Coordinates of C-alpha atoms and ligand atoms in Angstrom, one line a residue:
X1 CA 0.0 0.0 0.0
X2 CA 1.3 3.0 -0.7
X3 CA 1.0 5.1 2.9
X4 CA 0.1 8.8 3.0
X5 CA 0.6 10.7 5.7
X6 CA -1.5 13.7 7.4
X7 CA 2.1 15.3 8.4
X8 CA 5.0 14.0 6.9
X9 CA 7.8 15.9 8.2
X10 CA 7.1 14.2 12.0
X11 CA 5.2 11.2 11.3
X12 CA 8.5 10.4 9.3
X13 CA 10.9 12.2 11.4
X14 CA 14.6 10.5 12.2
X15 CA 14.9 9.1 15.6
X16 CA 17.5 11.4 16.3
X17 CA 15.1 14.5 15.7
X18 CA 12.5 13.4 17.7
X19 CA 14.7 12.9 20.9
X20 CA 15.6 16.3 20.1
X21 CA 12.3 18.0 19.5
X22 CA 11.2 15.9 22.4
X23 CA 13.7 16.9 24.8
X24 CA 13.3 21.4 23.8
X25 CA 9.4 20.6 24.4
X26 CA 10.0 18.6 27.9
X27 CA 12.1 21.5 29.4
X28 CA 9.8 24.1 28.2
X29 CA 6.5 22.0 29.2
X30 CA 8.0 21.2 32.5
X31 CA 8.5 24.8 33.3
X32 CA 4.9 25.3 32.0
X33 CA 3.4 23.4 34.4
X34 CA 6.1 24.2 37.7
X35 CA 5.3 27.9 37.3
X36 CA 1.2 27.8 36.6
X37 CA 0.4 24.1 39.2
X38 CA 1.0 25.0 42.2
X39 CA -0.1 21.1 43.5
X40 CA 2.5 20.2 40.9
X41 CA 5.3 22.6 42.3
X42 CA 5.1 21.8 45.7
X43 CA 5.3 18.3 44.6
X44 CA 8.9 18.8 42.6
X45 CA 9.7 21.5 45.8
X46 CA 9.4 18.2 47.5
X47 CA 11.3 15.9 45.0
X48 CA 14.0 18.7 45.1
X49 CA 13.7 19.4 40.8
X50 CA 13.5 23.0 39.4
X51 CA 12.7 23.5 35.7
X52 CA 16.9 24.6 35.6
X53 CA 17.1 20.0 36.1
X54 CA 15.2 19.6 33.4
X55 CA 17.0 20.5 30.2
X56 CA 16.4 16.7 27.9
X57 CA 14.8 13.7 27.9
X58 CA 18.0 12.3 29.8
X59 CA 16.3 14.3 32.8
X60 CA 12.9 12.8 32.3
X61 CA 13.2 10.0 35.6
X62 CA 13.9 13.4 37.7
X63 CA 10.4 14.4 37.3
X64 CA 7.4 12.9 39.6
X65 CA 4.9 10.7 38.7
X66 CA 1.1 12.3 38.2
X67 CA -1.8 9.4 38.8
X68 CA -5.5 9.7 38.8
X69 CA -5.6 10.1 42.5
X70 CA -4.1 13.6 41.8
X71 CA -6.7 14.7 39.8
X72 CA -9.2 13.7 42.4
X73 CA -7.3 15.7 44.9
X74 CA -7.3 18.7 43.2
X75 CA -10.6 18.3 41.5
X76 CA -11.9 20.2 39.3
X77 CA -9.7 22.6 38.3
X78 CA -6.5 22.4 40.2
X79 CA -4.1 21.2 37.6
X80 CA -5.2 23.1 35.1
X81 CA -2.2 26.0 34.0
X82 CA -3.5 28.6 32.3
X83 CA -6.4 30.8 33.0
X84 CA -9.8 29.5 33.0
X85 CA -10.5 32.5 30.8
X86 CA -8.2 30.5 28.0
X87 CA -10.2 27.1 28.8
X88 CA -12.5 26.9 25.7
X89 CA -13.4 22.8 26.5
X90 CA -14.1 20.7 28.6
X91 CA -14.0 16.9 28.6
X92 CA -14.3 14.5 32.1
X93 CA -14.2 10.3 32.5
X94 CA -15.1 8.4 35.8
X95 CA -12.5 8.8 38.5
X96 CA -12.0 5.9 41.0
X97 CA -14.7 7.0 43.5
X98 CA -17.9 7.6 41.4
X99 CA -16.1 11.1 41.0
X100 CA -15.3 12.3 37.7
X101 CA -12.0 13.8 36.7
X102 CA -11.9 16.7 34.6
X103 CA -10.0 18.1 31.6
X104 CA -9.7 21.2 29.9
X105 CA -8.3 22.3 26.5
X106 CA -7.1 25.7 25.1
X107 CA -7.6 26.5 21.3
X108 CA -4.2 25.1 20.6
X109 CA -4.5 22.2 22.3
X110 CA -8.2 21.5 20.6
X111 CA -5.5 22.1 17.4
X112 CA -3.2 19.1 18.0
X113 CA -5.6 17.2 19.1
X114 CA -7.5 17.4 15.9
X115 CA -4.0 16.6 14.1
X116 CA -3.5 13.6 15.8
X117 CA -6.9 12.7 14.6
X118 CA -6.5 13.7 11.7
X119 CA -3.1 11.4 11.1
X120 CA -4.9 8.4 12.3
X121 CA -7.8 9.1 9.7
X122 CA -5.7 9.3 6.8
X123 CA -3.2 6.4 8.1
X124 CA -6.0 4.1 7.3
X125 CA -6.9 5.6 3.9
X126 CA -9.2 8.4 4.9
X127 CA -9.4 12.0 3.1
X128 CA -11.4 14.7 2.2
X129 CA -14.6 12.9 0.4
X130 CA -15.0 10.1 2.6
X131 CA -18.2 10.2 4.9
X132 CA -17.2 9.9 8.4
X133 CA -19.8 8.1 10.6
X134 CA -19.0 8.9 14.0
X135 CA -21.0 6.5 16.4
X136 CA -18.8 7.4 19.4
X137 CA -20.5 9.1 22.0
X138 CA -21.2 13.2 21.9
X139 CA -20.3 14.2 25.5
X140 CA -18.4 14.6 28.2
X141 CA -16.5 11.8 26.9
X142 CA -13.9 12.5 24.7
X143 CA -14.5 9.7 21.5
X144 CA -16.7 11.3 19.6
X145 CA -15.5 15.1 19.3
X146 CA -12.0 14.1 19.3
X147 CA -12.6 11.9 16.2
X148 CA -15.1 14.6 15.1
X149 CA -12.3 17.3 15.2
X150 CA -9.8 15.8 13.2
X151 CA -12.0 14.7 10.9
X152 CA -13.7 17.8 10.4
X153 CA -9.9 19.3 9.8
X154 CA -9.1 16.8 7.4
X155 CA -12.0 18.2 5.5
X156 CA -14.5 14.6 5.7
X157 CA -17.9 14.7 5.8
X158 CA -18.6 14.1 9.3
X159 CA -22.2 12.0 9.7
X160 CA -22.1 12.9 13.9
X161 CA -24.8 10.2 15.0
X162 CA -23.1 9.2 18.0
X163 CA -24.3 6.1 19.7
X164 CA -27.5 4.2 19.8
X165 CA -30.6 3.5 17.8
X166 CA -28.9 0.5 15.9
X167 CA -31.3 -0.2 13.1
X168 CA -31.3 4.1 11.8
X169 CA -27.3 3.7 12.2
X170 CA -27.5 1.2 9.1
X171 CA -30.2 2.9 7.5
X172 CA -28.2 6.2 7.8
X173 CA -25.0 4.2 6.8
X174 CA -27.0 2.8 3.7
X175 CA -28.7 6.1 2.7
X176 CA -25.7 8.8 3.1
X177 CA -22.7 6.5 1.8
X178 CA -21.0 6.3 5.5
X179 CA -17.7 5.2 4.0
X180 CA -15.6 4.9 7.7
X181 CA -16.9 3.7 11.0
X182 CA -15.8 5.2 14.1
X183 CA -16.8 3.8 17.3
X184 CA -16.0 1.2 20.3
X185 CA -15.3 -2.3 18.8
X186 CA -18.0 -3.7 20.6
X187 CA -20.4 -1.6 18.7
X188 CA -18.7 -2.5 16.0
X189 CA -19.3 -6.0 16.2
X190 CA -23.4 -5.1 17.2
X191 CA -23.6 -3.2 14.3
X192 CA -22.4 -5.9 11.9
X193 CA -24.6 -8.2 14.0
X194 CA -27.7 -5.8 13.1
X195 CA -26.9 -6.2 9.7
X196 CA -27.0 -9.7 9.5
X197 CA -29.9 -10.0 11.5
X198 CA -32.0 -7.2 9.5
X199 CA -30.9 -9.9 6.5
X200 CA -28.5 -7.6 4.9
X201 CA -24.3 -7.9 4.2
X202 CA -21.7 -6.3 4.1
X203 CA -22.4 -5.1 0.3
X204 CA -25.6 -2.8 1.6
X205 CA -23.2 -0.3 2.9
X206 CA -20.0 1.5 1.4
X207 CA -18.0 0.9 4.2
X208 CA -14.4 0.6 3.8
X209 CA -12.3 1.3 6.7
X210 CA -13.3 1.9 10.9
X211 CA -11.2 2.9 13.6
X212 CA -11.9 1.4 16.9
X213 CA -11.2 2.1 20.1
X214 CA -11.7 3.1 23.9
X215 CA -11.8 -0.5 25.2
X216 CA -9.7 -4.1 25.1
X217 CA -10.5 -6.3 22.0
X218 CA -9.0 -9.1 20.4
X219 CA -7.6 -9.5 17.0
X220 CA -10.4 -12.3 16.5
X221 CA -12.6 -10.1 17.1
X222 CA -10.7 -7.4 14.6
X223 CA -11.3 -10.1 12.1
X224 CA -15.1 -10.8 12.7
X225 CA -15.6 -7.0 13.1
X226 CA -14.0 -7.1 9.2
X227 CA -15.9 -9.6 8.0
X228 CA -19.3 -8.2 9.4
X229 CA -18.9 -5.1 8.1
X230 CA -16.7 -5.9 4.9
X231 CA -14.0 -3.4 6.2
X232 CA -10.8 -3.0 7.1
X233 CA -10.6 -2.5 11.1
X234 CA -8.1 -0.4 13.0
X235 CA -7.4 0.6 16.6
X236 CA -6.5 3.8 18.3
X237 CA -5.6 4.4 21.6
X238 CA -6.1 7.2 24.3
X239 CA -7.2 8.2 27.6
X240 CA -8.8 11.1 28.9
X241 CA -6.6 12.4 30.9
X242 CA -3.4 12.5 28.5
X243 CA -5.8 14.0 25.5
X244 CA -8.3 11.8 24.4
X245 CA -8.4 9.8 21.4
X246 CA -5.5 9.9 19.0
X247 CA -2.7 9.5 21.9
X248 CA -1.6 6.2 19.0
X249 CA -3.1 5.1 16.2
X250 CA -2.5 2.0 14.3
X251 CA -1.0 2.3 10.7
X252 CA -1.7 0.2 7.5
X253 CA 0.5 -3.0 9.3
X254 CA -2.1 -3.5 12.0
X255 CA 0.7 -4.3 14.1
X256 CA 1.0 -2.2 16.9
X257 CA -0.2 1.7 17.3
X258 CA 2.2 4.6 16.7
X259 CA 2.5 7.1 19.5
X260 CA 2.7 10.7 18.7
X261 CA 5.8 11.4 20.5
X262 CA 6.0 14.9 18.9
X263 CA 3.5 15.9 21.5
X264 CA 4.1 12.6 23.5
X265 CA 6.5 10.9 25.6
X266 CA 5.8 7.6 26.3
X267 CA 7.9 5.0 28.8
X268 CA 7.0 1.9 30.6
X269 CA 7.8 1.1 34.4
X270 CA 7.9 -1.6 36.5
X271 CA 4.6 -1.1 38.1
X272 CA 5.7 -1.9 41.6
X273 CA 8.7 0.2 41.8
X274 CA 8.3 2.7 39.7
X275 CA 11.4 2.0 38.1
X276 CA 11.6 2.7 34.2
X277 CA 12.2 -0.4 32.0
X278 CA 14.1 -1.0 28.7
X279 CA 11.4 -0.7 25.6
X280 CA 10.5 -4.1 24.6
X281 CA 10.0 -5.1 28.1
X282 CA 6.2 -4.9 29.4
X283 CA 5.1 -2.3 32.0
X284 CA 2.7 0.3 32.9
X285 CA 2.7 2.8 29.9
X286 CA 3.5 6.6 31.3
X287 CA 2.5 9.6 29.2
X288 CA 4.1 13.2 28.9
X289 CA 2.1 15.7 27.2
X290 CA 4.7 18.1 25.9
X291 CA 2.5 20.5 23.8
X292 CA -0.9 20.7 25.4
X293 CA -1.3 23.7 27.9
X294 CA -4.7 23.9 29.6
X295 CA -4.1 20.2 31.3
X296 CA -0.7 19.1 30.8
X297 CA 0.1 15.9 33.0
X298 CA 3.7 15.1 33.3
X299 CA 4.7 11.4 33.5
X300 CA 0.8 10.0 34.0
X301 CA 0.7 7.0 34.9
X302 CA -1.8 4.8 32.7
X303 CA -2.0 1.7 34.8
X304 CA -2.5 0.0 31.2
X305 CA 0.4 -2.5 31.0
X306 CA 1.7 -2.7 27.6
X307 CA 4.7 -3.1 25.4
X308 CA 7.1 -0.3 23.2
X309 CA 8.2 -1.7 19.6
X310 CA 11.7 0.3 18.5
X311 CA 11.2 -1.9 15.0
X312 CA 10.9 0.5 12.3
X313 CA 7.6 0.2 10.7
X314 CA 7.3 -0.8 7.1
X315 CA 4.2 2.0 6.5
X316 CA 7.8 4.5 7.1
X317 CA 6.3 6.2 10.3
X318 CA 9.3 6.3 12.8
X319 CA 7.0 7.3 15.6
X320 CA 7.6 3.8 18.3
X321 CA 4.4 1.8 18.3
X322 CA 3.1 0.4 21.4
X323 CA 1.0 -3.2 22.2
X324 CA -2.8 -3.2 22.1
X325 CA -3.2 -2.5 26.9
X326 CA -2.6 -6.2 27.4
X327 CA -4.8 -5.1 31.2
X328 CA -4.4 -2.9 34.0
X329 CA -2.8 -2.6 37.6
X330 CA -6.1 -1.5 38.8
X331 CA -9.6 -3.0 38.9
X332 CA -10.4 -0.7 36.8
X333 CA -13.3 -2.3 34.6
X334 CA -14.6 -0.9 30.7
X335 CA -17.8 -2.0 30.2
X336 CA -19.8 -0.8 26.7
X337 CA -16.9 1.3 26.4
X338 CA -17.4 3.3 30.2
X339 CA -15.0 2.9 32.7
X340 CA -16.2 1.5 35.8
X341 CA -14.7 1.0 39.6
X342 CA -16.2 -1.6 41.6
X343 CA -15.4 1.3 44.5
X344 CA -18.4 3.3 42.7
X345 CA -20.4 1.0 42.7
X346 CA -19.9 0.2 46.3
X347 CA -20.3 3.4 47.4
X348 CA -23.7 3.8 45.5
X349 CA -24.5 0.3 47.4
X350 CA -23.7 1.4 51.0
X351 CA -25.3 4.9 50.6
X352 CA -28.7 3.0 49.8
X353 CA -28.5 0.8 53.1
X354 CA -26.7 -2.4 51.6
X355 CA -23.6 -4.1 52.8
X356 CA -20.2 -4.7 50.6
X357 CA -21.5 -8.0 50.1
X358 CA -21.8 -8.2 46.3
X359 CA -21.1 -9.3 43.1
X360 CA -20.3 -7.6 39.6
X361 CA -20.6 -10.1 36.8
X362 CA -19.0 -9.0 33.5
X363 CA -20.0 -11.6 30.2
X364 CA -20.4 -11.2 26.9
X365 CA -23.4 -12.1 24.7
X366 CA -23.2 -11.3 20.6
X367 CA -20.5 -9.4 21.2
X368 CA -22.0 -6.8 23.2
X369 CA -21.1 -6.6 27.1
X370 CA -23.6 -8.0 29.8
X371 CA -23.6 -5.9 33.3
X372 CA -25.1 -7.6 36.6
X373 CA -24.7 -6.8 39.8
X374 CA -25.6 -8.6 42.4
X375 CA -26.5 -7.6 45.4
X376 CA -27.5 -9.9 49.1
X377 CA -30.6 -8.3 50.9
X378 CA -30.1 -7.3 54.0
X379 CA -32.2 -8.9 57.1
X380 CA -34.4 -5.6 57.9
X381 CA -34.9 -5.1 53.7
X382 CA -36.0 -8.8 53.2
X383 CA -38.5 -9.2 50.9
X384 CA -40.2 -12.0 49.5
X385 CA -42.5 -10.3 47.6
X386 CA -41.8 -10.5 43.6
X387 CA -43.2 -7.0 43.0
X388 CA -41.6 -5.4 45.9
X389 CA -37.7 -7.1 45.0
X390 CA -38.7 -6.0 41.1
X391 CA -39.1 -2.3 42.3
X392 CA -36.2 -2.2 44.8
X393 CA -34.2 -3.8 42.0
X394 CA -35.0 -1.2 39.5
X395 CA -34.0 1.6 42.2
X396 CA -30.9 0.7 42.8
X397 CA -30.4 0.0 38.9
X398 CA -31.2 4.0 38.3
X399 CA -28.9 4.8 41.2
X400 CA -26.0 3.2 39.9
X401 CA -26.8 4.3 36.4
X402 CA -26.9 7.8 38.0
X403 CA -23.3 7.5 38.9
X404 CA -21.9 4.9 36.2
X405 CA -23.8 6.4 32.8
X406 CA -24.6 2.2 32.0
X407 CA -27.3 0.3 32.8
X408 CA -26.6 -2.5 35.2
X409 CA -29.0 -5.5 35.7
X410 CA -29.4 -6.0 39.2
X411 CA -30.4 -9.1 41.3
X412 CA -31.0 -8.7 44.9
X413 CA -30.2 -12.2 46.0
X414 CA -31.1 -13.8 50.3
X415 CA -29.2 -12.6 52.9
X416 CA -25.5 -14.4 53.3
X417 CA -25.6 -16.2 49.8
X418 CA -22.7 -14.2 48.5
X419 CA -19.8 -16.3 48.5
X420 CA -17.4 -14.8 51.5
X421 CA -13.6 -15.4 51.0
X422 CA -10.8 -16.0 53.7
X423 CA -8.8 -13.5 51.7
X424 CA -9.3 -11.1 49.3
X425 CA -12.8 -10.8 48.1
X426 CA -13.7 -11.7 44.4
X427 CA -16.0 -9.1 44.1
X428 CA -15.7 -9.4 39.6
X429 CA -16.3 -11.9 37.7
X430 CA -15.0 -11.0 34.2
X431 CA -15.5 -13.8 31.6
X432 CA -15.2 -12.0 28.4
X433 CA -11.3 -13.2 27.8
X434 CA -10.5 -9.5 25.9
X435 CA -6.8 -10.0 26.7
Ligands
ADP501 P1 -11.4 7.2 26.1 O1 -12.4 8.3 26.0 O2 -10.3 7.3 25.1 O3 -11.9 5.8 26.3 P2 -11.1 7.1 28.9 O4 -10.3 8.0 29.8 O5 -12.5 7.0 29.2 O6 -10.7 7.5 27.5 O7 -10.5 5.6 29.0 C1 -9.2 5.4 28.8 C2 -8.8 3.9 29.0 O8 -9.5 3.2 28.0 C3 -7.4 3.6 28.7 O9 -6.6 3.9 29.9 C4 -7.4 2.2 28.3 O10 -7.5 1.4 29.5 C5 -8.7 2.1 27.6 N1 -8.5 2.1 26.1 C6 -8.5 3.2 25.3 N2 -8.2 2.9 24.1 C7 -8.0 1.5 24.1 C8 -7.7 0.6 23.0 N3 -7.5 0.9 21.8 N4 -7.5 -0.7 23.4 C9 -7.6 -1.1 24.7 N5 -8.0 -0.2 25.7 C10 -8.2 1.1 25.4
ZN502 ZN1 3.3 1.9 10.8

């Protein structure tokens, strides 16, 4: 295939010249961020590093970790560093404690992150003519007007349906031309299910090409996603936090996804000691954001575990591509594409008069995630009336949908039938094998 590229001159860039570029825009971002965070200061006051330490990417294992629990302790706008005044977005994600964390973006940064975009869109083929339908969510989350930025700059027409309402998506697909798919896989896969069901294949639609990301999935399921849909299937990979969508995206090789390190530095540590390790070797993956200003997180730790790849690539990007997140050193669960803490949904459990005794059961049915929770009664809310369990059933269903954005089934099961363990409680029962 013969690769294009959105901007040559750093998606191509020599090694050598990216260390370089990389290591200008780390001293200047770190003295960003030590002059306008003050939570972030007091932190290096404390780690004994001034910006005058911090002069390449040599210096980078002088400069503290950032992790989610900072952003919960200076929530909401504590890291930001720049004026609000200069804050023209604002995107958040679920934090570990049913609070969210949120992030702001300046006009500039809003500008690289429809670049990044924009190179993932035209990695896989994508230019100015295609018809972009974006079934990501609209939101506070960041999928679908990151994709919806870049693509917009790269001068597609966007179709911005967003999520839901299955059977218009393929009606809208068929009747408009939707020639890429953007979405989570697992809607991927429902959508391709939808077709088949509604008697149609692949050949209805004009799809060609569809980016997926946001949540774990398998190369098999790449490959029925492909077939389904009659496309070719790519993933990108982000978090909120370090931008948003776009952070990597995969090339033409489907073998790995290239991080931007012209406005990222990525590394991987050992987890447990915080100790970086040599690329190749998997670890926790740790951004930089070097060029972003309104929320720029120095070495965030991801708690995805994943592995670098120094391999040049044959599509003649030189950017280092990183594994699909092979899991994470939280409990961190994505379900339907949300992130979701057992501790939320704890906390929504106690607040309504129930014990920690309870159960989260992850599966998956036709490719689409199934959410149970299930909860023991407690002696004085005992019920043995169908119509009373139903409705106290449904109520703490709405709670926890108040607080997670997704729908959980839940199942109020008798008093002490939970399972209890000697040692650590087994409070998730994940089958759905993504990694
Ligand atoms: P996003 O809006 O990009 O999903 P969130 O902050 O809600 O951002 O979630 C980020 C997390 O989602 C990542 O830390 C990672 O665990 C997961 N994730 C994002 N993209 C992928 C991907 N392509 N493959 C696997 N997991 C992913
Ligand atoms: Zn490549």
């Amino acid at each position: 295939m013969c690769e294009k590229y959105y901007q040559k001159e750093y998606e191509t860039m020599p090694r050598e010249e990216i260390r370089e570029l990389q290591s200008k825009r780390l001293a200047e971002q770190f003295r960003h961020v030590y002059e306008n965070v003050e939570y972030y200061r007091e932190r290096c006051k404390q780690a004994g590093v001034t910006p005058d330490d911090i002069k390449s990417i040599d210096d980078l294992d002088k400069i503290p970790f950032t992790c989610k629990d900072d952003l919960r302790q200076t929530y909401p706008y504590g890291l930001f560093a720049v004026p609000m005044k200069d804050v023209v977005r604002l995107h958040a994600s679920s934090g570990t404690t049913g609070k969210q964390i949120v992030v702001g973006y300046t006009k500039g940064d809003l500008d690289i992150w429809e670049d990044i975009c924009a190179r993932q869109l035209v990695a896989i083929g994508a230019s100015a003519g295609d018809f972009l339908h974006n079934a990501y969510g609209y939101g506070l989350f960041t999928g679908g007007f990151g994709i919806h930025g870049g693509a917009t700059k790269l001068g597609c027409t966007v179709i911005p349906i967003s999520a839901g309402n299955t059977q218009r998506q393929i009606a809208v697909m068929h009747d408009f031309g939707s020639s890429v798919l953007c979405c989570t896989p697992s809607y991927a896969a429902y959508l391709g299910e939808t077709l088949k069901e509604m008697g149609l294949g692949p050949d209805y639609i004009k799809l060609k090409a569809g980016i997926f990301g946001a949540e774990p999935w398998t190369e098999e399921m790449r490959k029925s996603i492909e077939k389904s849909l009659g496309i070719k299937a790519y993933d990108i990979y982000g978090l909120t936090e370090v931008m948003g969508p776009g952070v990597a995206y995969e090339c033409s090789e489907q073998n790995g996804m290239h991080v931007n390190e012209d406005h990222f530095i990525v590394e991987t540590i050992d987890p447990k000691t915080g100790k970086r390790l040599p690329d190749g070797e998997k670890g926790e993956l740790v951004f930089t954001a070097l060029t972003k200003k309104a929320f720029p997180l120095l070495r965030f730790r991801t708690k995805d575990i994943g592995v670098l790849n120094t391999v040049k690539c044959s599509c003649g990007r030189t950017f280092i591509r990183m594994s699909k997140p092979m899991g994470r050193t939280d409990d961190m669960l994505i379900i339907r594409g949300v992130n979701v803490f057992p501790s939320q949904i704890e906390e929504v459990l106690l607040k309504q008069g129930y014990t920690s005794n309870y159960q989260i059961i992850v599966g998956r049915e036709n490719n689409n995630d199934t959410f149970e929770v299930k909860v023991e009664m407690t002696p004085d809310k005992f019920s043995d009336v169908i119509a009373e369990v139903k409705a106290e059933e449904n109520k703490l269903s709405n709670a926890l949908l108040t607080i997670l954005q997704i729908k959980a089934k839940v199942t109020l099961v008798a008093p002490k039938s939970i399972e209890r363990s000697e040692g650590k409680a087994k409070r998730v029962i994940d089958t759905r094998k993504l990694i």
